[in-house]
Short mmCIF file of C-alpha atoms in Angstrom, two decimals:
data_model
loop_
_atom_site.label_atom_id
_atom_site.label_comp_id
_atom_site.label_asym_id
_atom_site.label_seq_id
_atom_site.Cartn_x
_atom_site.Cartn_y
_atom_site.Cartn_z
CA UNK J 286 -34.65 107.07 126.53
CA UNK J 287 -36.77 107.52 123.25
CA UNK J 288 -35.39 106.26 120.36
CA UNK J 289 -35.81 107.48 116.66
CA UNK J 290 -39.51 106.75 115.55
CA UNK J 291 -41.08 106.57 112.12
CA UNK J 292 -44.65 106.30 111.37
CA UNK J 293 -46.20 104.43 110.07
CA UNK J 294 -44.63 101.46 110.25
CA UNK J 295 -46.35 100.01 107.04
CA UNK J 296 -48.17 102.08 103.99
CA UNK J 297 -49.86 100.50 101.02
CA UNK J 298 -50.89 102.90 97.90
CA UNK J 299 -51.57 103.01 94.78
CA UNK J 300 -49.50 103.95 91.91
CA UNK J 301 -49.55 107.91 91.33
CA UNK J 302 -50.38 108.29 94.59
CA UNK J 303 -48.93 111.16 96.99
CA UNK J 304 -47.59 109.53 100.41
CA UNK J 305 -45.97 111.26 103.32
CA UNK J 306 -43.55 109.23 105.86
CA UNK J 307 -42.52 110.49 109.26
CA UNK J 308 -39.62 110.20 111.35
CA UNK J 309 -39.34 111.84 114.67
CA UNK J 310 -35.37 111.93 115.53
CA UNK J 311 -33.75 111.43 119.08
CA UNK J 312 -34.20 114.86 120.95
CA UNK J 313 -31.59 116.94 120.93
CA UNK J 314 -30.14 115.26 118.08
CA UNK J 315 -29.26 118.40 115.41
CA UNK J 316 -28.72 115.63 111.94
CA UNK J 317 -30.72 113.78 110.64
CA UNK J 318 -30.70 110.94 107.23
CA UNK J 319 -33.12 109.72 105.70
CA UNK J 320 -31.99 106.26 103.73
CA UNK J 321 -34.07 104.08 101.49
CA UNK J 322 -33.26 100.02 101.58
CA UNK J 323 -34.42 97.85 98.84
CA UNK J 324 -34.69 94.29 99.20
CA UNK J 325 -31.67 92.33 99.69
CA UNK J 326 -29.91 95.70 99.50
CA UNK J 327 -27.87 97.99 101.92
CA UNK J 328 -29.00 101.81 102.58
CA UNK J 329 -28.82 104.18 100.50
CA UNK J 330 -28.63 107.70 101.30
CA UNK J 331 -31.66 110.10 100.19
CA UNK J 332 -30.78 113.57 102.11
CA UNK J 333 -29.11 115.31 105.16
CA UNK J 334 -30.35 117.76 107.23
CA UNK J 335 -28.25 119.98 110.07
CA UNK J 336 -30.91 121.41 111.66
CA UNK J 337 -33.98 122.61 109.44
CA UNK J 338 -31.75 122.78 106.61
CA UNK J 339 -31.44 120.21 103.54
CA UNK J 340 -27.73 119.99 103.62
CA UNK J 341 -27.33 117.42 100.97
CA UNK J 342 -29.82 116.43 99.11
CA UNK J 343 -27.89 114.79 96.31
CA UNK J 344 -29.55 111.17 97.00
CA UNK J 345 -32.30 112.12 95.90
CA UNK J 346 -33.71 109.80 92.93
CA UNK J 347 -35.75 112.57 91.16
CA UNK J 348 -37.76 115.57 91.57
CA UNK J 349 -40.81 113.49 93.12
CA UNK J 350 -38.45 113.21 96.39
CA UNK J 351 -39.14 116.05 99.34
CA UNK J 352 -37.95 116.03 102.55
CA UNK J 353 -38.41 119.19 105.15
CA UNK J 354 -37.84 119.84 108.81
CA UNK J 355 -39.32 122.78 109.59
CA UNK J 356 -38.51 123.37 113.04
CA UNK J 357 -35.41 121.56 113.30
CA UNK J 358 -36.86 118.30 114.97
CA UNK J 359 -39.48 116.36 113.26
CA UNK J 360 -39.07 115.01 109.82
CA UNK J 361 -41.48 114.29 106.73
CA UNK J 362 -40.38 112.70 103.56
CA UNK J 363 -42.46 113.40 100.96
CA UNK J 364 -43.45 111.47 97.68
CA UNK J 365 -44.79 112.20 94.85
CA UNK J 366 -46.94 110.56 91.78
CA UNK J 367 -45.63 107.23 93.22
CA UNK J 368 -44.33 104.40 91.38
CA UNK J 369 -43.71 101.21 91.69
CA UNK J 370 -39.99 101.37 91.69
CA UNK J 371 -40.39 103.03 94.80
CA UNK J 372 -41.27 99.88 97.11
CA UNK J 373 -38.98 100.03 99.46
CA UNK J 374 -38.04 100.18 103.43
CA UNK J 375 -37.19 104.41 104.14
CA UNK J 376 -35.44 104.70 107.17
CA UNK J 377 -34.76 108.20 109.17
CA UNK J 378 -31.87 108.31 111.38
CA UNK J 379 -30.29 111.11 113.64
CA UNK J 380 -26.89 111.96 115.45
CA UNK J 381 -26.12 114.63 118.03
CA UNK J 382 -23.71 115.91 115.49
CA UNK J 383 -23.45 115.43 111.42
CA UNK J 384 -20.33 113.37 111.42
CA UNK J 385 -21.35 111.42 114.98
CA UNK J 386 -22.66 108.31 115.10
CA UNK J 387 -25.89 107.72 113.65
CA UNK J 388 -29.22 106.27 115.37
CA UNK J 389 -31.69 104.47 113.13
CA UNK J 390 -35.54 104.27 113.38
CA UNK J 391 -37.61 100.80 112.35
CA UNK J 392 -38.38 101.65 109.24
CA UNK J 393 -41.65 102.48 107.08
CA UNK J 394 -42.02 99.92 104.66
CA UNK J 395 -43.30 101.18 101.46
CA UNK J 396 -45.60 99.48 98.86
CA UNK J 397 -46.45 101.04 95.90
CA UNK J 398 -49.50 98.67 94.01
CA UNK W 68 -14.46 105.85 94.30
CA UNK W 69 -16.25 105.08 97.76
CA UNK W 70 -17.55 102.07 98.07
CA UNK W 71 -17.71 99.00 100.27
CA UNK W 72 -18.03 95.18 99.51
CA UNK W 73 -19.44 92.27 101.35
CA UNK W 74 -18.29 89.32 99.62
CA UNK W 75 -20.66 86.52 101.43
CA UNK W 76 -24.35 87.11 101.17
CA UNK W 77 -24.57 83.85 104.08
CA UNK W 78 -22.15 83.08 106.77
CA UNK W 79 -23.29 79.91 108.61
CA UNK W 80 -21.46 78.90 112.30
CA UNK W 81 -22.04 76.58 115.02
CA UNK W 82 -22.56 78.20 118.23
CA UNK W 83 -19.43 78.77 120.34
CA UNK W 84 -17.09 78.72 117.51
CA UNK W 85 -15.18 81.78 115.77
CA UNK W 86 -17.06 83.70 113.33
CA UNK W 87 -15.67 86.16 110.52
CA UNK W 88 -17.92 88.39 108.38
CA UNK W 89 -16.17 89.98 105.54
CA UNK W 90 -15.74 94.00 104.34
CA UNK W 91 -13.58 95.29 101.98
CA UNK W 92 -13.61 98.93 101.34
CA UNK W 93 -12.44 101.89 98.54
CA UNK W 94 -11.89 105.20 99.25
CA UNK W 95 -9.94 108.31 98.68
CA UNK W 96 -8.34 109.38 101.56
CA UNK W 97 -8.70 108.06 104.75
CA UNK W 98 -11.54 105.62 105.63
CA UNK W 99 -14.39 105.73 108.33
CA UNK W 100 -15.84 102.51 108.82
CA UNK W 101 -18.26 101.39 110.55
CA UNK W 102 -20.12 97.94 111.29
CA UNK W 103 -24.11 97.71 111.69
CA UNK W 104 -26.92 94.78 112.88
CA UNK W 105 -30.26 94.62 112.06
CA UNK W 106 -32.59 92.11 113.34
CA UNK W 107 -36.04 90.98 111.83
CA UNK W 108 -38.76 94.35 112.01
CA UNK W 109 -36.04 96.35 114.02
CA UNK W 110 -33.85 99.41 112.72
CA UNK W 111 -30.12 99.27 112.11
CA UNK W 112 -28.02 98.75 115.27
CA UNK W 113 -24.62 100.65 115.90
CA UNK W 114 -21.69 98.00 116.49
CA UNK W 115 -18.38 99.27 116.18
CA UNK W 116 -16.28 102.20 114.30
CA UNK W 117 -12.78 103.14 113.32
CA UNK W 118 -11.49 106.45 112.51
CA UNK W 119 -7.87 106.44 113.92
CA UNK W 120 -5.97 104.74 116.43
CA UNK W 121 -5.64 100.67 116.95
CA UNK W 122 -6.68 98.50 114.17
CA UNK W 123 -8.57 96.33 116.02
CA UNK W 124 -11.61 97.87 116.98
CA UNK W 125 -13.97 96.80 120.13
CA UNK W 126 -17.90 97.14 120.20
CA UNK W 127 -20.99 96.09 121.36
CA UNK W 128 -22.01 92.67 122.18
CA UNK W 129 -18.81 91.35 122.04
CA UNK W 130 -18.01 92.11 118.95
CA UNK W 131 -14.57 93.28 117.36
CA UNK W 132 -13.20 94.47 113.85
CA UNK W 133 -9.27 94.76 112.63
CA UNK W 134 -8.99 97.66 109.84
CA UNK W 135 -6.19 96.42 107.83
CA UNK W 136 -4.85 99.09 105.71
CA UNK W 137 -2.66 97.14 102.74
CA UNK W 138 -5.74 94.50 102.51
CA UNK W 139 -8.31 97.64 102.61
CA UNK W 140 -10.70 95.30 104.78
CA UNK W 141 -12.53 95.79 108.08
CA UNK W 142 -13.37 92.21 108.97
CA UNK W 143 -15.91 91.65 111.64
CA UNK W 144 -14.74 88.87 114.44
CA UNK W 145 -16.06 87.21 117.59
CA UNK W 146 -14.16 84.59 119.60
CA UNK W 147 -17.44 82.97 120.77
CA UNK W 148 -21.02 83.05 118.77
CA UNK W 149 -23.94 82.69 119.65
CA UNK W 150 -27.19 81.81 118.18
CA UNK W 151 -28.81 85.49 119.26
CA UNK W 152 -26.15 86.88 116.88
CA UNK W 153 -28.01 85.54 113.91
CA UNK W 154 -29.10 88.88 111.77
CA UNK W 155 -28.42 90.53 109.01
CA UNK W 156 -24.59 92.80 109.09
CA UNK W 157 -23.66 95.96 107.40
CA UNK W 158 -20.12 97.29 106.80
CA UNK W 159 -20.64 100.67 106.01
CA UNK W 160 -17.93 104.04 105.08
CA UNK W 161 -18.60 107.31 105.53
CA UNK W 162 -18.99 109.50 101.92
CA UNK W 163 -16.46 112.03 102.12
CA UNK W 164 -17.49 113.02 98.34
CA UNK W 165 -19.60 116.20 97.18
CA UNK W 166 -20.74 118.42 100.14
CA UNK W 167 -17.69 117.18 102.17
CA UNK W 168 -18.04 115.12 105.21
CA UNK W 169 -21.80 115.49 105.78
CA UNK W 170 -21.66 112.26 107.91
CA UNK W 171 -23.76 110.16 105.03
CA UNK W 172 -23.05 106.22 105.16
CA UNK W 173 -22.27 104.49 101.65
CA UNK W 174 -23.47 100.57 102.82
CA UNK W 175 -22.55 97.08 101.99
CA UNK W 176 -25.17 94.92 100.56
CA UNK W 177 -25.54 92.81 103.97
CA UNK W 178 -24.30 89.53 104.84
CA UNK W 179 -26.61 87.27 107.02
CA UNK W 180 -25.25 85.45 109.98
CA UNK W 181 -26.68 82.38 110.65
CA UNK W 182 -25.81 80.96 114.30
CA UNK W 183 -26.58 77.31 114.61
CA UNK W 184 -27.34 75.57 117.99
#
């Protein structure tokens, strides 16, 4: 079957820019993470949702961070006046439950110029 | 604290022979651990978890992992490897802090496998 997907794959902006990154989770799948993985790093955690909820959001770096998932399914994570700090790999994964285990996307790898 | 630690950034092994990659882990409580590959472009690949039950764990690919409780380590092992198993590994714990368990991963920094011929 489908795995988890994330478009795009690859986005290049400028500095202060506003970028939006998509993941679209297993089906089915009720949780969903989104991580962020700088180089020569592990994951981090960003946020948690259970459904369309924002369960924990406390990964967060700052206020220029969004995520929603309006109907419970799709995914955007949304950024703010980027910076350059932000460069980075964001990946989305799901699970059929919140403590299950959890499937990871590719990755959109993020370059902030 | 939570935390993991992957002491080796590198492990280098000839093909067929034993290989080892490294995880020790803090937590409060009792630990959920769990062991992930990622290869070149791809997304993180599930190996192997332990919750309860046996300390030595069996996954995917062959692989295995013995939780070891007084040594607070989850050691990755396979008896044979092989050059395909050249990536990048992850020990990772699951974050019990804050909003309780919300099923959020607290990673290792990655050690890289390298599998030579």
């Amino acid at each position: 079957g489908a795995g988890v997907s994330q478009t795009p794959s690859n986005k290049v902006t400028e500095k202060g820019k506003y970028v939006e990154l998509r993941c679209d989770p297993i089906s089915g799948h009720t949780a969903l993470y989104w991580y962020r993985q700088s180089l020569g790093q592990g994951p981090e955690f960003l946020i948690y949702f259970q459904g369309t909820g924002a369960a924990d959001d406390s990964g967060l770096p700052n206020d220029r961070f969004f995520a929603v998932r309006p109907e419970g399914s799709v995914s955007t994570l949304k950024i703010q006046r980027t910076e350059r700090g932000d460069s980075a790999v964001y990946l989305c994964a799901s699970s059929p439950q919140r403590d299950g285990e959890q499937y990871f996307g590719p990755g959109t790898r993020l370059t902030v110029t | 604290a939570q935390s993991v630690a992957q002491p080796e950034d590198q492990v280098n092994v000839a093909e067929g022979n034993p290989l080892t990659v490294k995880c020790t882990y803090s937590v409060s409580g009792n630990p959920y651990l769990f062991w992930y590959v990622q290869y070149p472009n791809r997304g993180l690949q599930f190996l192997l978890k332990y919750i309860t039950g046996d300390n030595l764990v069996k996954g995917s690919y062959g692989f295995e992992a013995e939780f070891n409780k007084s040594q607070t380590s989850f050691h990755l092992k396979k008896p044979s490897a092989l050059v395909s198993d050249s990536a990048l590994y992850f020990c990772a714990v699951r974050d019990i802090r804050g909003s309780g368990n919300t099923g959020k991963l607290i990673f290792g920094q990655g050690t890289t496998l390298q599998v030579k011929p």
